[in-house]
PDB file of C-alpha atoms in Angstrom:
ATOM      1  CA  UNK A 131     112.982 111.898 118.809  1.00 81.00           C
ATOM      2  CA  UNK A 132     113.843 109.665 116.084  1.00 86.00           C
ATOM      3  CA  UNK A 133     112.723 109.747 112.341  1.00 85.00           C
ATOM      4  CA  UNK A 134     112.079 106.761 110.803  1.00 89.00           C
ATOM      5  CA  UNK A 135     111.079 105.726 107.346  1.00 88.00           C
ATOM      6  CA  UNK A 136     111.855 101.682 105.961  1.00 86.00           C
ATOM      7  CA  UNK A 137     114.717 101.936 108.676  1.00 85.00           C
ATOM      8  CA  UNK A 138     117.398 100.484 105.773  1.00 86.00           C
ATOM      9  CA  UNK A 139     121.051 101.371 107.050  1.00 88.00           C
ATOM     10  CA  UNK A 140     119.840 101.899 110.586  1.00 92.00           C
ATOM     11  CA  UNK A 141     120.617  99.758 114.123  1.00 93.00           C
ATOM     12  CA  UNK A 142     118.861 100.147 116.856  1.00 94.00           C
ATOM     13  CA  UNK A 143     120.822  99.487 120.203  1.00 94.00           C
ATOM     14  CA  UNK A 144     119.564  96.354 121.865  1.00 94.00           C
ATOM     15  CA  UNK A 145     118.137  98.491 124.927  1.00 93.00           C
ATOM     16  CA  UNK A 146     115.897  99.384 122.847  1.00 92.00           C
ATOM     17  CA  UNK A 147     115.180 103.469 121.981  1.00 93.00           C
ATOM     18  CA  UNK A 148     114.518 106.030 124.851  1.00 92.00           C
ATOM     19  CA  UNK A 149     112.210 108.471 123.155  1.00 89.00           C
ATOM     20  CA  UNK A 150     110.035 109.070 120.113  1.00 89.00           C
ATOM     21  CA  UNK A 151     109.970 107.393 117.283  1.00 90.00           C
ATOM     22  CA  UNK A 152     107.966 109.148 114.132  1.00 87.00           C
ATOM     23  CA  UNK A 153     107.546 106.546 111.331  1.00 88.00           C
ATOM     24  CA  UNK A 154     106.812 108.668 108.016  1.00 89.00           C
ATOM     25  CA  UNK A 155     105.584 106.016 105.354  1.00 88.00           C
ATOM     26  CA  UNK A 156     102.289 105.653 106.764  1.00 85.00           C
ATOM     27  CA  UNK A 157     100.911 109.168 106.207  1.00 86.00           C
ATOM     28  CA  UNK A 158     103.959 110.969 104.991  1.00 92.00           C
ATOM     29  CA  UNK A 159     103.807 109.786 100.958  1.00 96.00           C
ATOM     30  CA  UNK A 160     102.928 111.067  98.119  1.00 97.00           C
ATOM     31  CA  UNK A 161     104.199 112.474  94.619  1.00 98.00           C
ATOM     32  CA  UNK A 162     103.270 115.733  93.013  1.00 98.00           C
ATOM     33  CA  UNK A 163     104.241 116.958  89.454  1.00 97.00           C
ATOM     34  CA  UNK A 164     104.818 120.901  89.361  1.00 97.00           C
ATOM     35  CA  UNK A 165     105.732 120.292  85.737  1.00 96.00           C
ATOM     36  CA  UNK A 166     106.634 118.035  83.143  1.00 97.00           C
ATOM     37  CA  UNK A 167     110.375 117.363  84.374  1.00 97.00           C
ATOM     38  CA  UNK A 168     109.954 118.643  87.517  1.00 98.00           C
ATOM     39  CA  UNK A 169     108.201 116.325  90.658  1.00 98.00           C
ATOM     40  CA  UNK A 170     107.801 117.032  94.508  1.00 98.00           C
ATOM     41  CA  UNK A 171     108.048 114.220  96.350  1.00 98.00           C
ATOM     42  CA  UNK A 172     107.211 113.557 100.260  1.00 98.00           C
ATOM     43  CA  UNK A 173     110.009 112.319 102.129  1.00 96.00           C
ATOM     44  CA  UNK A 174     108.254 108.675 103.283  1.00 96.00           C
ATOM     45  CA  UNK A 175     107.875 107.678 100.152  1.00 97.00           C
ATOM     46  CA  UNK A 176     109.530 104.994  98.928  1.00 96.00           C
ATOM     47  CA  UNK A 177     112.556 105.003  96.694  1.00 96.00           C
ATOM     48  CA  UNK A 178     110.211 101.984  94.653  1.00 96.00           C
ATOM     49  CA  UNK A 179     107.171 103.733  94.490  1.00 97.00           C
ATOM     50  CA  UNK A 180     108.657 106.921  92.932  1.00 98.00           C
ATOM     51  CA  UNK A 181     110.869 104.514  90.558  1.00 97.00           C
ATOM     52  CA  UNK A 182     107.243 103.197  89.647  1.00 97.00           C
ATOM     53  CA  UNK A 183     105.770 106.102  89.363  1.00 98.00           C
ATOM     54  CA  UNK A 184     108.277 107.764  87.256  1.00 98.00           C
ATOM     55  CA  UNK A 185     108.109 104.980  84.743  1.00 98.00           C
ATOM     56  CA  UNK A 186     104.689 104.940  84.152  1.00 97.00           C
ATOM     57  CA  UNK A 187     105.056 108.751  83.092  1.00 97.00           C
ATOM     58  CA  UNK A 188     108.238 108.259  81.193  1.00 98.00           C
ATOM     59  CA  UNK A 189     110.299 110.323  83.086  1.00 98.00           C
ATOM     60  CA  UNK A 190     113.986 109.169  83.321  1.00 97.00           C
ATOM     61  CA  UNK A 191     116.806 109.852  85.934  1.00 97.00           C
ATOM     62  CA  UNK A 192     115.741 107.657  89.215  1.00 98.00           C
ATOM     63  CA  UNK A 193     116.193 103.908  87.573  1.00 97.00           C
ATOM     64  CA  UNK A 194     119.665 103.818  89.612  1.00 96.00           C
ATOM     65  CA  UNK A 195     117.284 104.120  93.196  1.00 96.00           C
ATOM     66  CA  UNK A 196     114.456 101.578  91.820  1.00 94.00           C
ATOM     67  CA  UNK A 197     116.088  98.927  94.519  1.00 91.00           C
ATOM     68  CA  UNK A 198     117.396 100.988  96.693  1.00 91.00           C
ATOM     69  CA  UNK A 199     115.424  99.700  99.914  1.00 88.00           C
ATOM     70  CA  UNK A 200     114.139 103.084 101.495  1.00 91.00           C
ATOM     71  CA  UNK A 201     112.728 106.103 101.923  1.00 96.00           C
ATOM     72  CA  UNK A 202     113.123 109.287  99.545  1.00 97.00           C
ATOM     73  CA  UNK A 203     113.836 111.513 102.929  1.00 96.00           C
ATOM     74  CA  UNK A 204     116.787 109.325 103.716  1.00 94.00           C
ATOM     75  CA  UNK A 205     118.029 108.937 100.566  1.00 96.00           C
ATOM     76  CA  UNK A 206     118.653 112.707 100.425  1.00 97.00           C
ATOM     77  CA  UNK A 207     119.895 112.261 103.968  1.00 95.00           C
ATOM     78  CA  UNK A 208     122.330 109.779 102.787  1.00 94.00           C
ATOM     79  CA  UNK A 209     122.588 111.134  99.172  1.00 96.00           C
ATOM     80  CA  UNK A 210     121.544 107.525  98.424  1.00 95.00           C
ATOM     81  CA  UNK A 211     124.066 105.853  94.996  1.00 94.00           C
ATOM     82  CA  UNK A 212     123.957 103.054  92.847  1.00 92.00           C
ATOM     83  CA  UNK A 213     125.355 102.083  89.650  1.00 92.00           C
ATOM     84  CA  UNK A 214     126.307 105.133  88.613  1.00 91.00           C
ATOM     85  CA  UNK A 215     123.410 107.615  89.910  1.00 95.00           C
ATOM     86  CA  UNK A 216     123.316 109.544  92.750  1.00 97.00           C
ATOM     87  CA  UNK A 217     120.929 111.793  94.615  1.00 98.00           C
ATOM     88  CA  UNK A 218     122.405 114.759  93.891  1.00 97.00           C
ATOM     89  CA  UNK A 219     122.577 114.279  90.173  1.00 97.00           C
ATOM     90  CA  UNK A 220     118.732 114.894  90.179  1.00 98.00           C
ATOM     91  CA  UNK A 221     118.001 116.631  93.336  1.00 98.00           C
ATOM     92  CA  UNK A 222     116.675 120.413  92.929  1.00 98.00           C
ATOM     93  CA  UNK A 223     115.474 121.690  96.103  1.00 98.00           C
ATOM     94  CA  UNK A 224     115.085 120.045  99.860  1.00 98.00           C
ATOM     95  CA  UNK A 225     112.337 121.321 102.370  1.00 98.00           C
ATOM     96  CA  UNK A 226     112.920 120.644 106.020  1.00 97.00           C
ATOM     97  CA  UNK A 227     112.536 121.354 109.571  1.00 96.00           C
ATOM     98  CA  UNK A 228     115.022 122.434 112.222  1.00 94.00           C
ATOM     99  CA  UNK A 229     115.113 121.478 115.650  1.00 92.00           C
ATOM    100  CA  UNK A 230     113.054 124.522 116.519  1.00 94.00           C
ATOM    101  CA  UNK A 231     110.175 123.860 114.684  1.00 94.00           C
ATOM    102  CA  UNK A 232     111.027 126.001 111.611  1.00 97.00           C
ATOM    103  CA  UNK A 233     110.881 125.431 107.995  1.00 98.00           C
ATOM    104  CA  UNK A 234     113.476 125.462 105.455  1.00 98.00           C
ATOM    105  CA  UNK A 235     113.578 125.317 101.585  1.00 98.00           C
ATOM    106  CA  UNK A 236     117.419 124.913 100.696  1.00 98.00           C
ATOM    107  CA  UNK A 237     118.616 124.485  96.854  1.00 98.00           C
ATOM    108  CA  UNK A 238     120.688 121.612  95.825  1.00 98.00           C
ATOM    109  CA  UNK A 239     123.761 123.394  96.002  1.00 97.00           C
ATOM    110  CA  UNK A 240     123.422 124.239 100.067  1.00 98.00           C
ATOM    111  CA  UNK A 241     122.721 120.656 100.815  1.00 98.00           C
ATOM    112  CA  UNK A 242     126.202 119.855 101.187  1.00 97.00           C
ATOM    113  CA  UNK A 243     125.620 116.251  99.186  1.00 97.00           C
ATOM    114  CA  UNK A 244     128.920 114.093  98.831  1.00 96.00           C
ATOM    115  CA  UNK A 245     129.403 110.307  98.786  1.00 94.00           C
ATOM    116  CA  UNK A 246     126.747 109.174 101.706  1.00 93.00           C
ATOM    117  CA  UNK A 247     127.038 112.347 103.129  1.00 94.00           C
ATOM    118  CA  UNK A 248     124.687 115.550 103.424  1.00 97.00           C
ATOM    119  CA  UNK A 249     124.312 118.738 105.535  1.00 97.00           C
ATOM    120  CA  UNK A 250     122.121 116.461 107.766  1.00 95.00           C
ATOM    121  CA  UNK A 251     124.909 114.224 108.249  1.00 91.00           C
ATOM    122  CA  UNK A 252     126.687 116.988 110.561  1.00 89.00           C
ATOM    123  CA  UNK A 253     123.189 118.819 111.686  1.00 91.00           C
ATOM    124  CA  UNK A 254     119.449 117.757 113.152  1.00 91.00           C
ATOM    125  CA  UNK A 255     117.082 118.369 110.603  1.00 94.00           C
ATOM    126  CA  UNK A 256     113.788 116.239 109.282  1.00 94.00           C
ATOM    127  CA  UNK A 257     113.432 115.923 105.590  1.00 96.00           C
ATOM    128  CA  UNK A 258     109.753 116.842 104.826  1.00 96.00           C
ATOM    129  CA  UNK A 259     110.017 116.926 100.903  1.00 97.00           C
ATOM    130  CA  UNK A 260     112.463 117.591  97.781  1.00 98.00           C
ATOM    131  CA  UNK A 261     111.875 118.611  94.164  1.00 98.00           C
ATOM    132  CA  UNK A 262     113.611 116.718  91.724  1.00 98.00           C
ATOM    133  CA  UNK A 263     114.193 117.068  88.036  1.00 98.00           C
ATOM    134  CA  UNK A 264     114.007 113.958  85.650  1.00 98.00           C
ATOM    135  CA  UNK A 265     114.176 113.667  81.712  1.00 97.00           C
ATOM    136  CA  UNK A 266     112.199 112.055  79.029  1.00 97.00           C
ATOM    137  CA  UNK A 267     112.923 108.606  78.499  1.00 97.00           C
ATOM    138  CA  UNK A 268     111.306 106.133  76.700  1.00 97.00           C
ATOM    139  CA  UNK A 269     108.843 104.164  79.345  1.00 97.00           C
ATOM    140  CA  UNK A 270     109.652 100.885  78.270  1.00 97.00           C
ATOM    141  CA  UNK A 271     113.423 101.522  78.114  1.00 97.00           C
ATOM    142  CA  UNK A 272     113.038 102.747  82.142  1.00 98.00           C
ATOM    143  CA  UNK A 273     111.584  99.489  83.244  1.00 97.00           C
ATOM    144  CA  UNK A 274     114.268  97.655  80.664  1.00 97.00           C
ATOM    145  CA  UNK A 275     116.806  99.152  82.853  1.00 97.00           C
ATOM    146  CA  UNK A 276     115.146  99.108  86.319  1.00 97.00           C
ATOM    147  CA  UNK A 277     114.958  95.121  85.495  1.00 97.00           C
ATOM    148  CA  UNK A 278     118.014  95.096  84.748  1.00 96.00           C
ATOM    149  CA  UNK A 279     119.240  97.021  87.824  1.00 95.00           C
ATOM    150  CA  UNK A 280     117.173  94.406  89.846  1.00 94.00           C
ATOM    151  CA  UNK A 281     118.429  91.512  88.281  1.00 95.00           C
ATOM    152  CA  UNK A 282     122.247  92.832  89.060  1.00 93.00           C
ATOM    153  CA  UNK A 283     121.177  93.613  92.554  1.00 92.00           C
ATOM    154  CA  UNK A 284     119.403  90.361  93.695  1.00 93.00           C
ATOM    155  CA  UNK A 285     122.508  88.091  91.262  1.00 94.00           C
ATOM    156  CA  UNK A 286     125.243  90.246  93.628  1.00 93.00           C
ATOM    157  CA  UNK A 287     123.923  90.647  96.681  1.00 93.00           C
ATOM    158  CA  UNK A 288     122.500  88.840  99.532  1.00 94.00           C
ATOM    159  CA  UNK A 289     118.809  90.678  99.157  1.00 91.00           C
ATOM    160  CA  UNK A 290     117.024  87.005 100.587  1.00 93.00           C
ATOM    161  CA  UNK A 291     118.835  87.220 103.894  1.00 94.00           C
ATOM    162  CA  UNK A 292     117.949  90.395 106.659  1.00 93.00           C
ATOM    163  CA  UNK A 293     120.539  92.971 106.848  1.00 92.00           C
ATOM    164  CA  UNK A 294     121.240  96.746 108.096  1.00 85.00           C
ATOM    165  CA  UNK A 295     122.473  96.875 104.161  1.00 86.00           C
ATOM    166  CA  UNK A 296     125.816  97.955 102.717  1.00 91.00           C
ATOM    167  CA  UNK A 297     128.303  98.215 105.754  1.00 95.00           C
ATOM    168  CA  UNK A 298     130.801  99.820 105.329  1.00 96.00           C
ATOM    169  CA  UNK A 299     131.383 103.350 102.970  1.00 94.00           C
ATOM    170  CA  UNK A 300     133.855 102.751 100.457  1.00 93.00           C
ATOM    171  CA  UNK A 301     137.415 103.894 101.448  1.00 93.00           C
ATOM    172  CA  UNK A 302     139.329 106.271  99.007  1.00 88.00           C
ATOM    173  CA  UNK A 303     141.582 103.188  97.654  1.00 82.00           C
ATOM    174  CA  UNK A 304     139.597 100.475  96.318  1.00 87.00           C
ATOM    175  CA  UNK A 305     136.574  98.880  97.231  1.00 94.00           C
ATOM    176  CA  UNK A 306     135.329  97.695 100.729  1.00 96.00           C
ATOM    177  CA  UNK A 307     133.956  94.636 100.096  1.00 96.00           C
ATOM    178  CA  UNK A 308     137.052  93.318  97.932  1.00 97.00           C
ATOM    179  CA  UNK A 309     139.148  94.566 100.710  1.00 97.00           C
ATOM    180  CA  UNK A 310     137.320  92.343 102.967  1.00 98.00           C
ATOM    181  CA  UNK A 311     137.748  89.472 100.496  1.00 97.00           C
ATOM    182  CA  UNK A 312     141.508  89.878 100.190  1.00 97.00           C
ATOM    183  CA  UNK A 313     141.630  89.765 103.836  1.00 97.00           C
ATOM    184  CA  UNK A 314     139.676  86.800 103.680  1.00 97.00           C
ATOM    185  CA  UNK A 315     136.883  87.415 106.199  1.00 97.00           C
ATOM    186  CA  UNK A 316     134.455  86.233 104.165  1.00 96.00           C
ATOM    187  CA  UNK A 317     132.025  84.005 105.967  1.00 97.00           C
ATOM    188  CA  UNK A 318     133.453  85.083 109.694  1.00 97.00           C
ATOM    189  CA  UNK A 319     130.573  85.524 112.011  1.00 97.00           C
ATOM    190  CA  UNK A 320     129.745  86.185 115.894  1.00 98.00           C
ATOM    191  CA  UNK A 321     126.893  84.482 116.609  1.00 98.00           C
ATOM    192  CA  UNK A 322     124.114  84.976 114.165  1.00 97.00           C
ATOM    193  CA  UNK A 323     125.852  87.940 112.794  1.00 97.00           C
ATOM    194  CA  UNK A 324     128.199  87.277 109.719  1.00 98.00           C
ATOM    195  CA  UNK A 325     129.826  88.817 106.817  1.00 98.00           C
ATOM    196  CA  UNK A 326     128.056  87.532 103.601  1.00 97.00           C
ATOM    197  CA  UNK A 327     129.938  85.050 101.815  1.00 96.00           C
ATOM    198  CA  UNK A 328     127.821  86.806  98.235  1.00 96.00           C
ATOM    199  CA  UNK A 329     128.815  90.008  98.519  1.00 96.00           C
ATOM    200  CA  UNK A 330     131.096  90.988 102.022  1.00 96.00           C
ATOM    201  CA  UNK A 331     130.131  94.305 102.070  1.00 96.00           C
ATOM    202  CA  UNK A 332     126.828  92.838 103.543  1.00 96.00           C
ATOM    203  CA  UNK A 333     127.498  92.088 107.040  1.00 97.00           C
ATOM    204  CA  UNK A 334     123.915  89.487 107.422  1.00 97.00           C
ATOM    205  CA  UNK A 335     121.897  88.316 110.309  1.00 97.00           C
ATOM    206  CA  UNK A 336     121.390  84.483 110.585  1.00 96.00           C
ATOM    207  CA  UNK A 337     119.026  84.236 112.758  1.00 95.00           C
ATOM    208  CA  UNK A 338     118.850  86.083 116.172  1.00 96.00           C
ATOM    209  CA  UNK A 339     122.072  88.263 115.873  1.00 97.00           C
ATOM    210  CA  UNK A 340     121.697  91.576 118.146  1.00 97.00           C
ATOM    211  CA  UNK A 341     123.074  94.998 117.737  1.00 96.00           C
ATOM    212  CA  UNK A 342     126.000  93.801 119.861  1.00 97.00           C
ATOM    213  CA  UNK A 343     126.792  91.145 117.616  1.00 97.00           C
ATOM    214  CA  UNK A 344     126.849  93.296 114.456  1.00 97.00           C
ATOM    215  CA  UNK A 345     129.151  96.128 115.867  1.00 97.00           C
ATOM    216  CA  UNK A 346     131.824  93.100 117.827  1.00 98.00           C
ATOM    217  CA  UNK A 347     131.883  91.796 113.850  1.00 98.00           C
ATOM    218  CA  UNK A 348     132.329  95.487 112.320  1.00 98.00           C
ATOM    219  CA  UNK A 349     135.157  95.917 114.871  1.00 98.00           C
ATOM    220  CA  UNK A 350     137.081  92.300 114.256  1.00 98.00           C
ATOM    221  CA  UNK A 351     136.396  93.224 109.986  1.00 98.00           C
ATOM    222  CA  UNK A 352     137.737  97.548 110.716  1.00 98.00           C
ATOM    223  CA  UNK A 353     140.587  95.698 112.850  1.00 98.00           C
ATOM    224  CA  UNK A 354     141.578  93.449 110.229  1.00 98.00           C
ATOM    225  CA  UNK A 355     141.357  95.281 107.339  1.00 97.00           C
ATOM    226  CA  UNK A 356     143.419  98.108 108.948  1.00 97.00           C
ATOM    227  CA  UNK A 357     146.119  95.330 109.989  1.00 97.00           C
ATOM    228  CA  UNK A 358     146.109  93.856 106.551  1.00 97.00           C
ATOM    229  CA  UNK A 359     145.600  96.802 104.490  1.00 96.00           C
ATOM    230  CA  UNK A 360     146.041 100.198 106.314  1.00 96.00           C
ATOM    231  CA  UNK A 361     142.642 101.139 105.480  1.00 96.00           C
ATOM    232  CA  UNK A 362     140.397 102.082 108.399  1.00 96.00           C
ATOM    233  CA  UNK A 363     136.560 101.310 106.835  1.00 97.00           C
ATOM    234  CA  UNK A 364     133.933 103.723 107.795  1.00 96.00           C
ATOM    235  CA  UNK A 365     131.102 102.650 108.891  1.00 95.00           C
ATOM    236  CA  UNK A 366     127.701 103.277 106.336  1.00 93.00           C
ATOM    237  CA  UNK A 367     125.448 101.951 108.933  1.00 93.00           C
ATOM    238  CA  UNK A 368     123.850 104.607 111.399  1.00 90.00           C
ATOM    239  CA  UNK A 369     123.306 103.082 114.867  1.00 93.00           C
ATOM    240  CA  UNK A 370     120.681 105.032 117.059  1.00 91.00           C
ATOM    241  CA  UNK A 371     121.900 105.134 120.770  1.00 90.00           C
ATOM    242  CA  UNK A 372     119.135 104.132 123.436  1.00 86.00           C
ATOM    243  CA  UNK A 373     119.375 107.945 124.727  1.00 79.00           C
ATOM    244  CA  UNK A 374     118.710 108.864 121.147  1.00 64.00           C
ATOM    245  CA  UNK A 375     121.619 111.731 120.691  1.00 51.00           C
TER     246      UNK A 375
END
């Protein structure tokens, strides 16, 4: 069984998947306020709609996720970052299910949440919900910066063309996408797949590029980087195996 909300940072293999897939931002959304800083939020909502949302109330602390192209249960999954914010700066509580069926509520400080990395990165669980904690900000000065966010995002990044979205994690020295610059890789493709000559920690799809494609160009970018640099990149990307383990 596969959880699945927008489906950002996620390849399917080209066999397709073998199994279930649930698809949460249908009939999994919604947003409830337990107080005036505090908000409960279902895990297929979308990281938009609760930037939105929280705007309209004046309640600062999620501008950083406003473009962030997903769901709010896999942004906890991921502990989802940009310019400067990350999931775990505002996250209180998670609730979630086990593989058995059961129920958990687990504070922030049990999630395990690093860079792109949380306890669900090493163990099954479904995000169902999370409780998060946001600050008074002046509304107009939230959409001032979520514009501004946006504008950055769409200037920088190759946002009209289909990807997976950022590659590769970024190593402990440096930055992934200038390392793939210095190594000059920008542009390189196989077949439809191609590193983005905007921003090369975007590996892009042309046209028709498969699963194969993007994971033969991952390997000749990891390869090269590693000869060039001595820096093996990590893949960001999740890709879901036909037999779904």
């Amino acid at each position: 069984m596969c959880m699945l909300g927008k489906g950002s940072n996620v390849l399917f293999e080209d066999e397709g998947y073998d199994g279930w897939i649930i698809e949460t931002i249908t009939n999994f959304t919604g947003i409830k306020q337990l107080d005036p800083n505090r908000v409960e939020v279902l895990a297929g909502t979308t990281n938009e709609q609760l930037a939105n949302w929280l705007a309209e109330r004046g309640l600062g602390g999620f501008e950083f996720a406003s473009g962030i192209p997903g769901t709010v249960g896999g942004a906890v999954i991921m502990n989802a970052g940009a310019y400067g914010g990350e999931i775990k700066d505002i996250i209180e509580s998670c609730e979630w299910m086990d593989e058995d069926g059961n129920v958990h509520n687990t504070p922030a400080e049990e999630l395990d949440l690093s860079y792109r990395h949380s306890m669900f990165s090493d163990r099954f669980g479904i995000v169902l919900k999370a409780v998060f904690q946001f600050e008074d900000r002046d509304k107009e000065d939230i959409y001032h910066a979520m514009d501004e966010l946006h504008e950055r995002r769409w200037t920088r990044q190759p946002m009209e063309m289909p990807s997976a979205g950022s590659t590769f994690k970024r190593p402990e020295n440096g930055f992934a996408s200038a390392l793939i610059r210095e190594c000059g890789l920008q542009g390189i493709s196989v077949n439809d797949a191609q590193v983005s000559e905007k921003h090369t920690g975007f590996l892009i799809n042309r046209g028709q590029a498969s699963c194969k494609d993007f994971l033969e160009l991952v390997r000749i970018v990891q390869d090269e980087v590693y000869r060039k640099k001595g820096i093996h990149l990590e893949m960001e990307v999740h890709v879901i195996p036909k037999e779904g383990k």
